[in-house]
Coordinates of C-alpha atoms (C1' of nucleotides) in Angstrom, one line a residue:
Chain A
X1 CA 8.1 -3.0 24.5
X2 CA 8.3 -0.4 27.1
X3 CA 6.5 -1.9 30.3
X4 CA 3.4 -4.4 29.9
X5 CA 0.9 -3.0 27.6
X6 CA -1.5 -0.4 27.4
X7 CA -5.0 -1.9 29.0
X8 CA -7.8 0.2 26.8
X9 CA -11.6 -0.5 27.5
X10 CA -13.7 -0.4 25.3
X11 CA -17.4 1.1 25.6
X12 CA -19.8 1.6 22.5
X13 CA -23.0 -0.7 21.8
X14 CA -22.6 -0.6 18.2
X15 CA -20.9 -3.5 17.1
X16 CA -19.5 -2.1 14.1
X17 CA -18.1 0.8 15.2
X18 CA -16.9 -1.3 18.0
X19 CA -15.0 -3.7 16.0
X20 CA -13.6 -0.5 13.7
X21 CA -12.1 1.0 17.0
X22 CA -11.3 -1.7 18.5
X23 CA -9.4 -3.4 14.9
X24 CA -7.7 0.6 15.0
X25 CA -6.6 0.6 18.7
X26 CA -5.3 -3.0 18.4
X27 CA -3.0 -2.0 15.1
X28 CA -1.9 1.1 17.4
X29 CA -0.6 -1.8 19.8
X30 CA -3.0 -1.5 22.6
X31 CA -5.1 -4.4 24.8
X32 CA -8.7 -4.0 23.4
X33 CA -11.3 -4.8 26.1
X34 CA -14.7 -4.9 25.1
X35 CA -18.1 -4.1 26.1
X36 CA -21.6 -3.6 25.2
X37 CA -23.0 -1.7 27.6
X38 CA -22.9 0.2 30.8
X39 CA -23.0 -2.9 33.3
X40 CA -20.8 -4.8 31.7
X41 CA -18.0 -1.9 31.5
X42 CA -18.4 -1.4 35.4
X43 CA -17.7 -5.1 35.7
X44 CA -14.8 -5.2 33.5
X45 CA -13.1 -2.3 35.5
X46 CA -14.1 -4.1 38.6
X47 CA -12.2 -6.9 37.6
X48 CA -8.9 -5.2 36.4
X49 CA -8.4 -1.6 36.1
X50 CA -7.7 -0.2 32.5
X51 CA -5.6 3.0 31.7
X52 CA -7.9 4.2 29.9
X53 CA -11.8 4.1 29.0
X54 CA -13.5 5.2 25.7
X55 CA -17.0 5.3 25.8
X56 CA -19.6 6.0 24.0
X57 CA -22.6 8.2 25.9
X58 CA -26.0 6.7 24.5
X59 CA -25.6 2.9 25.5
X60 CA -28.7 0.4 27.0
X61 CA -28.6 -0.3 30.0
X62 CA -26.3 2.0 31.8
X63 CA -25.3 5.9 29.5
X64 CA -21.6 6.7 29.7
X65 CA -22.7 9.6 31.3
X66 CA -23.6 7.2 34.1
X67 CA -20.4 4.8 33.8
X68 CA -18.2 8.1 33.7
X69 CA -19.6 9.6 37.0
X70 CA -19.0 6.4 38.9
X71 CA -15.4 5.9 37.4
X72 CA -14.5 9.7 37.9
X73 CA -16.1 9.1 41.6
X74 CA -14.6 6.5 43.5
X75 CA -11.0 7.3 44.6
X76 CA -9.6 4.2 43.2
X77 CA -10.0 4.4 39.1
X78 CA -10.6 8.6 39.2
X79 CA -7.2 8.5 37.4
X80 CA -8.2 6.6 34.5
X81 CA -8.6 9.2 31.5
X82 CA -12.1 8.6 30.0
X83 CA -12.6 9.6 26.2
X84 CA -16.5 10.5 25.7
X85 CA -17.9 9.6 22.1
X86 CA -21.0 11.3 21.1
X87 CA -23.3 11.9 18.1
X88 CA -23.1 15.8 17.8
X89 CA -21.4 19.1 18.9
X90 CA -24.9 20.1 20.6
X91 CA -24.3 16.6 22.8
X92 CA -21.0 17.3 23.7
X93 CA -21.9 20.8 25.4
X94 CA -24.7 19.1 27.2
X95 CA -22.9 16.5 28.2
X96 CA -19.7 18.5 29.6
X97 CA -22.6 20.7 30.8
X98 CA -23.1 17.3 33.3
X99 CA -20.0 17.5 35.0
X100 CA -19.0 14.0 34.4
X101 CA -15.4 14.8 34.7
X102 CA -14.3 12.7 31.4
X103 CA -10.9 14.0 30.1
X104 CA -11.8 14.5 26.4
X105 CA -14.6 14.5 24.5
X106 CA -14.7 13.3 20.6
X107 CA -17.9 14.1 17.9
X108 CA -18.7 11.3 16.1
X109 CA -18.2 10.7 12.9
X110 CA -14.5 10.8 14.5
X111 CA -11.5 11.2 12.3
X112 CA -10.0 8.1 13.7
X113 CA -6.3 9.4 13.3
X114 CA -7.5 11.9 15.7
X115 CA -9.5 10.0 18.1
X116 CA -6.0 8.1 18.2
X117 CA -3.9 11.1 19.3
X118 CA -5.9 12.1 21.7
X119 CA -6.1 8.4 22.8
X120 CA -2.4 8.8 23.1
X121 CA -2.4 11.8 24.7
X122 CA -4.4 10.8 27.6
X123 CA -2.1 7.5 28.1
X124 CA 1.0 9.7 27.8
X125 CA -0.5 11.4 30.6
X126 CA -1.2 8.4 32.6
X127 CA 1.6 6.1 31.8
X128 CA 4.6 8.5 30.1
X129 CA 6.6 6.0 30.2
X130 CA 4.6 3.6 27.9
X131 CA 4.0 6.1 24.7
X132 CA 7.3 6.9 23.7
X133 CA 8.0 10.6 24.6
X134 CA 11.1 12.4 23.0
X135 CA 11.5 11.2 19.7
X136 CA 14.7 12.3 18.0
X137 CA 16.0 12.1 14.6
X138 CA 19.7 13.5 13.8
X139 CA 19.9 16.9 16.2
X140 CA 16.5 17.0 16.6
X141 CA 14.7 15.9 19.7
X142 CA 11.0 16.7 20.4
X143 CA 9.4 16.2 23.4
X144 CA 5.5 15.2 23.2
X145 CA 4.7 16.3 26.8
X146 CA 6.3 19.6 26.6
X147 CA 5.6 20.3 23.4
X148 CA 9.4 21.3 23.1
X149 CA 11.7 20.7 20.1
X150 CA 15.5 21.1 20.2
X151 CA 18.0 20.9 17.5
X152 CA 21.2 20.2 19.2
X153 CA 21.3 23.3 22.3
X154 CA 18.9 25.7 20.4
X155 CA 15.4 25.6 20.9
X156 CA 13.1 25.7 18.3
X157 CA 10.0 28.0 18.2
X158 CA 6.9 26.0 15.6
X159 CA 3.9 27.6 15.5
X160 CA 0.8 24.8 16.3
X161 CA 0.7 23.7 12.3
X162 CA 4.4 23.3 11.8
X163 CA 4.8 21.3 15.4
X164 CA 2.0 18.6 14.7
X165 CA 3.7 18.8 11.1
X166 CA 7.3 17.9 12.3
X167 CA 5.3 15.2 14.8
X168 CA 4.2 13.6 11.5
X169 CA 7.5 13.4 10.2
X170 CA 9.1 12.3 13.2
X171 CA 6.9 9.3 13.9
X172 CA 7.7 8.2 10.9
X173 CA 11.3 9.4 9.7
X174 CA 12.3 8.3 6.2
X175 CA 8.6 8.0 5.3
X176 CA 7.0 9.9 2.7
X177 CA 3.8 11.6 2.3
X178 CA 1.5 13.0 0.2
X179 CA 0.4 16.4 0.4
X180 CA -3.2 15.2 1.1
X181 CA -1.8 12.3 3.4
X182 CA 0.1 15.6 5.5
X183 CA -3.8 17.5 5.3
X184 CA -5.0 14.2 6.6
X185 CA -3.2 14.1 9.5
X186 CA -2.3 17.4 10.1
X187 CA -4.8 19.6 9.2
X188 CA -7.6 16.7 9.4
X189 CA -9.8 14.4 7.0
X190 CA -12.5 16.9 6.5
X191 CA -10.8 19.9 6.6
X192 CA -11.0 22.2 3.3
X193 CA -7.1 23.4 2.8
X194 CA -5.5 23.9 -0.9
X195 CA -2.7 21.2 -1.1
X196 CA -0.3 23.7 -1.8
X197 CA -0.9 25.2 1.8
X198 CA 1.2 22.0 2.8
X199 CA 4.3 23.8 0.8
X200 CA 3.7 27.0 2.7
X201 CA 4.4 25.1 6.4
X202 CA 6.8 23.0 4.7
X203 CA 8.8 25.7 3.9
X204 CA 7.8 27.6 7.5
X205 CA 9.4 24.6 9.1
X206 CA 12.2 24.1 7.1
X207 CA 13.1 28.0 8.0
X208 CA 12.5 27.3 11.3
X209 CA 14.7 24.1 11.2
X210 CA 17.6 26.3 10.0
X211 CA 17.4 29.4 11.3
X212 CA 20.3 28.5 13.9
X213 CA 22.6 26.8 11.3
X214 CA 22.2 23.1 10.3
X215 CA 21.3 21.3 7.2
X216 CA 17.3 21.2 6.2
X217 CA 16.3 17.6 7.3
X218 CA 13.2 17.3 5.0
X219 CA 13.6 16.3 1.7
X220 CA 11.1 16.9 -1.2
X221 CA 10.1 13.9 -2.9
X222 CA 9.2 15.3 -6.3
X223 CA 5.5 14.7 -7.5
X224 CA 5.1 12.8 -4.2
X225 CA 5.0 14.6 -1.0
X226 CA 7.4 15.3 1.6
X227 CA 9.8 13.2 4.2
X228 CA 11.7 13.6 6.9
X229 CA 15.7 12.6 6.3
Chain B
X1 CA -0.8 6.2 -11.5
X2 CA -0.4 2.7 -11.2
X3 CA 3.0 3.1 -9.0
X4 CA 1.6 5.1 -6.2
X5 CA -1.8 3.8 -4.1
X6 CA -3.3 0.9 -4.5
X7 CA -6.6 0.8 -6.5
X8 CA -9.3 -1.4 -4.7
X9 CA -12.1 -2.2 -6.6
X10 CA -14.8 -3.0 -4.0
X11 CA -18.5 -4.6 -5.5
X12 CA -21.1 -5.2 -2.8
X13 CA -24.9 -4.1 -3.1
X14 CA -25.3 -3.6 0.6
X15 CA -24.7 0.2 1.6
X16 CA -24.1 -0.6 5.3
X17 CA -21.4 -3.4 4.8
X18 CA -20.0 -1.8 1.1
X19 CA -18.8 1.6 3.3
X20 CA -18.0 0.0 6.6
X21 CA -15.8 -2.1 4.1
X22 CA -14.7 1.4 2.1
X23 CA -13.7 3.1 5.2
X24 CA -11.7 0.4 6.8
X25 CA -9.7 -0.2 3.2
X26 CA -9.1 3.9 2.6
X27 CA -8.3 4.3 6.3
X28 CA -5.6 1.5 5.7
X29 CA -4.3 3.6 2.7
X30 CA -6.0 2.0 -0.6
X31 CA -8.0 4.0 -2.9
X32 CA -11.3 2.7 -2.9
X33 CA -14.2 2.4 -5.7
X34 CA -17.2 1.2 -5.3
X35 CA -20.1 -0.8 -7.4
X36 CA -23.1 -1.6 -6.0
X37 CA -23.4 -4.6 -9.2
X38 CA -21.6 -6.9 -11.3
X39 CA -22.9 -5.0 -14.3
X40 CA -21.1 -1.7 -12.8
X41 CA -18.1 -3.7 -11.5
X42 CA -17.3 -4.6 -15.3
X43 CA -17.6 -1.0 -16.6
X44 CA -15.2 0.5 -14.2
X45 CA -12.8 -2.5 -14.7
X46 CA -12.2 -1.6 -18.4
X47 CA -12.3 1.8 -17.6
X48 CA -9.2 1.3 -15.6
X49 CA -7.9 -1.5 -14.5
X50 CA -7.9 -2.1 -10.5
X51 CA -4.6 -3.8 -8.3
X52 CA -7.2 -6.3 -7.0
X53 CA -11.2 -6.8 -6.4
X54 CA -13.2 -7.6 -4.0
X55 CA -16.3 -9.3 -4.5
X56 CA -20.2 -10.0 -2.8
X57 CA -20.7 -13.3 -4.3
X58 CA -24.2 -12.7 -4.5
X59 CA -25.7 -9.4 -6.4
X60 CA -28.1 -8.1 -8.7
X61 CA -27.9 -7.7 -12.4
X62 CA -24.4 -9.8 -12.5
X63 CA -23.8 -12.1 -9.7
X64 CA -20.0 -11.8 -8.4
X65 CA -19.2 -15.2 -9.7
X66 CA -19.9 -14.2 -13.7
X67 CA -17.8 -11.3 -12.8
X68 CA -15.1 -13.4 -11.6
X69 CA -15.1 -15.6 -14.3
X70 CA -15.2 -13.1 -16.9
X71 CA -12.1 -11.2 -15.2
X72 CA -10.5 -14.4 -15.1
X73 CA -11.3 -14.8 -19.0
X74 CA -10.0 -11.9 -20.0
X75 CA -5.9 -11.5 -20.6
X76 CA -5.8 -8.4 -19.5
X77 CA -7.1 -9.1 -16.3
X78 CA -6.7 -12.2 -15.4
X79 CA -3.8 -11.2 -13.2
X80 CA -6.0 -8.7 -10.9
X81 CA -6.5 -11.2 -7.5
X82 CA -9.9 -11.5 -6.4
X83 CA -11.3 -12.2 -3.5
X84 CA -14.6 -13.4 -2.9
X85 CA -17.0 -12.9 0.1
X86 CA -19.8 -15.2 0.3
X87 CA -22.4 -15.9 3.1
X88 CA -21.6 -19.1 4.2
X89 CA -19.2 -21.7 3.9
X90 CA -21.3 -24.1 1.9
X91 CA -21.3 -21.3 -0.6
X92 CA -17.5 -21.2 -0.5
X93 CA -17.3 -24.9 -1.6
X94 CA -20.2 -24.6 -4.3
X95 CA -18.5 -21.7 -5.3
X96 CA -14.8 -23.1 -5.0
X97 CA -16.9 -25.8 -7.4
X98 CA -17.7 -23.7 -10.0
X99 CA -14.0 -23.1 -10.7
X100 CA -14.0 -19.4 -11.2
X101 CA -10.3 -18.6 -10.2
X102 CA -10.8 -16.4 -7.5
X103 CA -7.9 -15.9 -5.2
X104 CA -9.2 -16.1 -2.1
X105 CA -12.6 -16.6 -0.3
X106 CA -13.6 -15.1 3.2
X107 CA -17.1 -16.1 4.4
X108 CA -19.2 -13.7 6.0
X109 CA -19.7 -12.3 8.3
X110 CA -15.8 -12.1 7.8
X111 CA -13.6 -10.4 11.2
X112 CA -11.9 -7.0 10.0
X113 CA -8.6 -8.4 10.5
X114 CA -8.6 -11.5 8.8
X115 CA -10.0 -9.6 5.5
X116 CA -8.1 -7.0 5.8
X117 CA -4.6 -9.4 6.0
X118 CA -5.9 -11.5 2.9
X119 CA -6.3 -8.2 0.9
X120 CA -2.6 -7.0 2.0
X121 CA -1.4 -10.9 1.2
X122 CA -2.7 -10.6 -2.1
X123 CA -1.7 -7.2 -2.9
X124 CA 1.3 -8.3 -1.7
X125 CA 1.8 -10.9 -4.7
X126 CA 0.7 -8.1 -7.6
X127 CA 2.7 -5.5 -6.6
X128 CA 4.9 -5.8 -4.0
X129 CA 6.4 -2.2 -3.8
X130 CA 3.3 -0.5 -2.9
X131 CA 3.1 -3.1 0.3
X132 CA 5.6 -1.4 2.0
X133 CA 8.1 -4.0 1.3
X134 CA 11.7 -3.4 -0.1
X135 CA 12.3 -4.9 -3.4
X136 CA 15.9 -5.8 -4.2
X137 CA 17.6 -7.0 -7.0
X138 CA 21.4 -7.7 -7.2
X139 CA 22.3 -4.8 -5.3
X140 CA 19.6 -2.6 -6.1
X141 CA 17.3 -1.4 -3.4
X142 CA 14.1 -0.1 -3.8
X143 CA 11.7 1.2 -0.4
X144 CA 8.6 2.1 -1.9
X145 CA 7.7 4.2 1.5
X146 CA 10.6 6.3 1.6
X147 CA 11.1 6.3 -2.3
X148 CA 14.3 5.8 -1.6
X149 CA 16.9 3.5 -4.2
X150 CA 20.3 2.2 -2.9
X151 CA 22.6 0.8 -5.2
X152 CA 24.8 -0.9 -2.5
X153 CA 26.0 1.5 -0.2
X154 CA 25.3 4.7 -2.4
X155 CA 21.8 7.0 -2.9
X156 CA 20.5 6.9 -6.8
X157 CA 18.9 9.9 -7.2
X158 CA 15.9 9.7 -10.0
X159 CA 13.0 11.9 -11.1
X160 CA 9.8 10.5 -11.0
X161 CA 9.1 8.7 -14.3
X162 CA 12.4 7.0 -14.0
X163 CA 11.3 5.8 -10.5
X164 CA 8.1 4.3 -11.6
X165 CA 9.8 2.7 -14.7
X166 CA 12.3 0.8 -11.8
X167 CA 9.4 -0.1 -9.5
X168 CA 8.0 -1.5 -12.3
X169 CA 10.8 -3.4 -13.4
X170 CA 11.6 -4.4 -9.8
X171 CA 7.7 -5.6 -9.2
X172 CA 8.9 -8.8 -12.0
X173 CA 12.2 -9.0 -12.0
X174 CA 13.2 -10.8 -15.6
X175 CA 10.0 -10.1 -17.1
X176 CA 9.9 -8.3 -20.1
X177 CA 8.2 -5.4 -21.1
X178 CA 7.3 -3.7 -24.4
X179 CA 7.3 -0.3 -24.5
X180 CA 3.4 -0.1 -24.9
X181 CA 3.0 -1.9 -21.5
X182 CA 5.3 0.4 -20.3
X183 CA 3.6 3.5 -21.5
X184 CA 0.5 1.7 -20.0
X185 CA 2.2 1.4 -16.7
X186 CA 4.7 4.4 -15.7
X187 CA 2.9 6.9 -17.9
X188 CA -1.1 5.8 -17.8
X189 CA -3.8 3.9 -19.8
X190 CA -4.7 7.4 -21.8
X191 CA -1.2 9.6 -22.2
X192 CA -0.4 9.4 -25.8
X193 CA 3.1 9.8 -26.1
X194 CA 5.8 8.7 -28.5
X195 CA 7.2 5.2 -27.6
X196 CA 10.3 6.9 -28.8
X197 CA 10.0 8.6 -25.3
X198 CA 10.9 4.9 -23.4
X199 CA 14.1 4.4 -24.8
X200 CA 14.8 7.8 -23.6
X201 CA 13.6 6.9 -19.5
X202 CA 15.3 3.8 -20.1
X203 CA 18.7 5.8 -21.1
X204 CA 18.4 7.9 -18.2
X205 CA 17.5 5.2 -15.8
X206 CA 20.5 3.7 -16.8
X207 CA 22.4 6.4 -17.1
X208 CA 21.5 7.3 -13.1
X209 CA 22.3 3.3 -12.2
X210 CA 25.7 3.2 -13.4
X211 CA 26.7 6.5 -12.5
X212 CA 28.3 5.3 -9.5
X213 CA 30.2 2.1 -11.2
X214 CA 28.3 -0.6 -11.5
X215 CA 26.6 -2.3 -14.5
X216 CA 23.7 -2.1 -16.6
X217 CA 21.4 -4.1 -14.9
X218 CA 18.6 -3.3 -17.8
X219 CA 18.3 -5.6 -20.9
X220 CA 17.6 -5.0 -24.3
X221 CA 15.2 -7.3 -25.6
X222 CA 15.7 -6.3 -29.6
X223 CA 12.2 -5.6 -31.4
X224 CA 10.3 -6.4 -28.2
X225 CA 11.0 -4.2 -25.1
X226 CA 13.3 -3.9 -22.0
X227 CA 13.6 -6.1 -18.8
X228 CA 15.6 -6.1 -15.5
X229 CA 18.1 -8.4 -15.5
Chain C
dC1 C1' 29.6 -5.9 -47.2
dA2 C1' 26.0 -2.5 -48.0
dG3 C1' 21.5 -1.5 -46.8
dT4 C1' 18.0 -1.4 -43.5
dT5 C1' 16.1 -1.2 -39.1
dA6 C1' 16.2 -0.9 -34.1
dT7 C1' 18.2 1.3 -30.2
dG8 C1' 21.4 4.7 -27.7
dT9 C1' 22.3 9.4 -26.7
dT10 C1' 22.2 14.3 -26.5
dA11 C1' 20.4 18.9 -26.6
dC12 C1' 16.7 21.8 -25.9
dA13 C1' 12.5 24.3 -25.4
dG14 C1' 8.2 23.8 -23.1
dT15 C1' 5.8 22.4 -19.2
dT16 C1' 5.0 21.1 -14.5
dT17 C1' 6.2 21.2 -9.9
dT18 C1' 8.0 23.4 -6.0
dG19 C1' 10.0 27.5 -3.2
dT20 C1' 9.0 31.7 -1.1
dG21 C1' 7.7 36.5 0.0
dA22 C1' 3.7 39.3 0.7
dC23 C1' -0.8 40.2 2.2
dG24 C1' -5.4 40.2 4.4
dG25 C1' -8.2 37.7 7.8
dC26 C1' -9.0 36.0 12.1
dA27 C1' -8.3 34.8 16.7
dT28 C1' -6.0 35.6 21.1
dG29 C1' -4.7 38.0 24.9
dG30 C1' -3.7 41.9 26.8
Chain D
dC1 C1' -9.7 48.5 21.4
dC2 C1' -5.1 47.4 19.6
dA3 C1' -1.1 44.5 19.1
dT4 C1' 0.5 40.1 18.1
dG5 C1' 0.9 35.9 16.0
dC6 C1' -0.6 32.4 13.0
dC7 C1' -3.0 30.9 8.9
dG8 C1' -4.4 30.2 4.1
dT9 C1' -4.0 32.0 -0.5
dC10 C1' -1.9 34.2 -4.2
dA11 C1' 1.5 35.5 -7.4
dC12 C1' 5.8 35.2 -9.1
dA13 C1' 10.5 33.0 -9.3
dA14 C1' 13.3 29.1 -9.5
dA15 C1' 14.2 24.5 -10.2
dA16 C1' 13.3 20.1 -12.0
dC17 C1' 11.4 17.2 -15.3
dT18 C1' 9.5 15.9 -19.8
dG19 C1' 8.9 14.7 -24.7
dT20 C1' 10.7 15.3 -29.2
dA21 C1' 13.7 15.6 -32.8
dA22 C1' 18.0 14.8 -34.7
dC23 C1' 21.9 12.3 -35.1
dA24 C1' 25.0 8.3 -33.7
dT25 C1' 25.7 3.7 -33.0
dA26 C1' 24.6 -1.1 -33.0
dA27 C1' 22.3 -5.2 -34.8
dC28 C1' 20.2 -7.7 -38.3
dT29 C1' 19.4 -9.0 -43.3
dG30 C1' 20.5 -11.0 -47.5

DNA sequence: CAGTTATGTTACAGTTTTGTGACGGCATGG
DNA sequence: CCATGCCGTCACAAAACTGTAACATAACTG
């Protein structure tokens, strides 16, 4: 509801994991573009620039590698942050090893949660305005870009765990999760982690939270998880 | 726990479309199992009892519409929606002929969206807590995502078995419940407990509901069980 | 009404869940 | 190489919740 919306193309000759992305990017509240193959992507950004391009390297027809070197070459769409899908590890280093210029690069089988953060990161970079930057809940502002969180005047210091944990919450405020729904997103889907781990950073953040006086904004939800207010 | 995350009981023989299925369903919060055959759908029915099923019309070993039937047979489960995926939509209408009671039909190949939005609407009408939906009743309150109760403007703070026993009471307002369906329900299929131990929830349920003024909103229902209103 | 049965209520001891400090490992950056 | 900071695990402490038994009360029966 910020400015018009977020313009996404869409690169990857699978049609299912097409249709997965594109079903996931759409919920997120993005413009889906579609398209098959090299050629057609250059056509689509012909016709109207997106903000940004996820593509998949092995396509018919035209590779991403290719598509990303054009976009990342002509002066007028260099901006546009390109997301690089690919099959293994060993693929990504050969393809940075290319030079293509793309902005991020994500191994497939993705964890789609975080395929969609770093989705958001790249617009937030691109188009601050339209991914809602400080979010705030009582005293507590944090600021995605800066990676800043204040509670009233004070700054807070997170470590990296207890950050994208107080993220979580603050998208979401009143919500609760699970302990394995906070590894999920958190920690990520195929990450080995005890649950009670979660408890540990909980309670790291909470301290953190309350160091400089003020009421711990996290409530436990026994047997359940964890929310925020 | 039959409170928490929705079970999904998925039964299709084809890998490639049973896990692009799987993921989509998990990654949109439900808990997933899988048959690959009617035969195998049955068994893990009556081992526990899923929130709904969805069903490849056509499969080895049982076809999807004997399954359907016999779910539909059965008291216990004829409640469970189903919904059935057939290949085309002459097969909808022979199988809309053979009157099995399934709850919904999508024809295949069926868009993510669509399915996905017929599988919420029918959760939605079995349990309508785990939906993400407030229930209310009088000026009860119940957000199944925050697990937070109002009882008008003031917080009711419950423990965990006392929470389930509300949702459960909020999912059918009026309905009544004997104190084995309720064991069933808040406690699981296999806990043996005393059904002494109800009356006790229910004291303390009520106990926490009227605290702040207010009154009994639970029923008595002499030799049979409690209800809500 | 007295007897009988079902439900309400309370206290409590045992169990489960959560909070938290301590510690060793590992990476990062001098 | 050492210092620093962060992480995950463990172990123990604290807190919350649970089921049961026992007794009180209410509702039904004839």
């Amino acid at each position: 509801m910020t400015v018009s919306q977020i313009q996404v193309l869409l690169v990857e000759d699978e049609p299912a994991q097409r249709e997965l992305l594109a079903y996931n990017l759409e919920a997120e509240g993005y413009a889906v573009r579609r398209a098959e193959n090299g050629e057609e992507a250059m056509m689509l950004i012909d016709e109207a620039a997106p903000d940004i391009i996820i593509l998949d390297w092995m396509m018919p027809l035209l590779s991403g590698i290719e598509v990303c070197r054009r976009v990342k070459t002509r002066p007028e769409t260099r901006e546009i942050p390109v997301i690089m899908l690919s099959a293994r590890s060993e693929e990504v280093d050969a393809v940075r090893g290319l030079d293509t210029g793309a902005d991020d690069y994500v191994i497939k089988p993705y964890n789609l949660r975080e395929l969609m953060a770093r989705v958001r990161n790249q617009v937030r970079r691109v188009r601050p305005a339209a991914s809602g930057e400080a979010l705030t809940f009582d005293d507590i502002a944090l600021n995605a870009e800066t990676h800043r969180v204040m509670r009233g005047e004070q700054e807070i210091k997170l470590g990296p765990t207890e950050y994208r944990l107080l993220v979580t919450f603050m998208e979401k405020p009143s919500r609760v999760f699970s302990r394995d729904q906070l590894l999920d997103m958190v920690w990520g889907r195929d990450i080995y982690v005890d649950t009670r781990t979660v408890d540990v950073h909980i309670a790291r953040l909470r301290k953190a939270l309350t160091k400089q006086g003020g009421t711990d904004p996290i409530r436990t939800v026994r047997g359940t998880g964890y929310a925020l207010g």
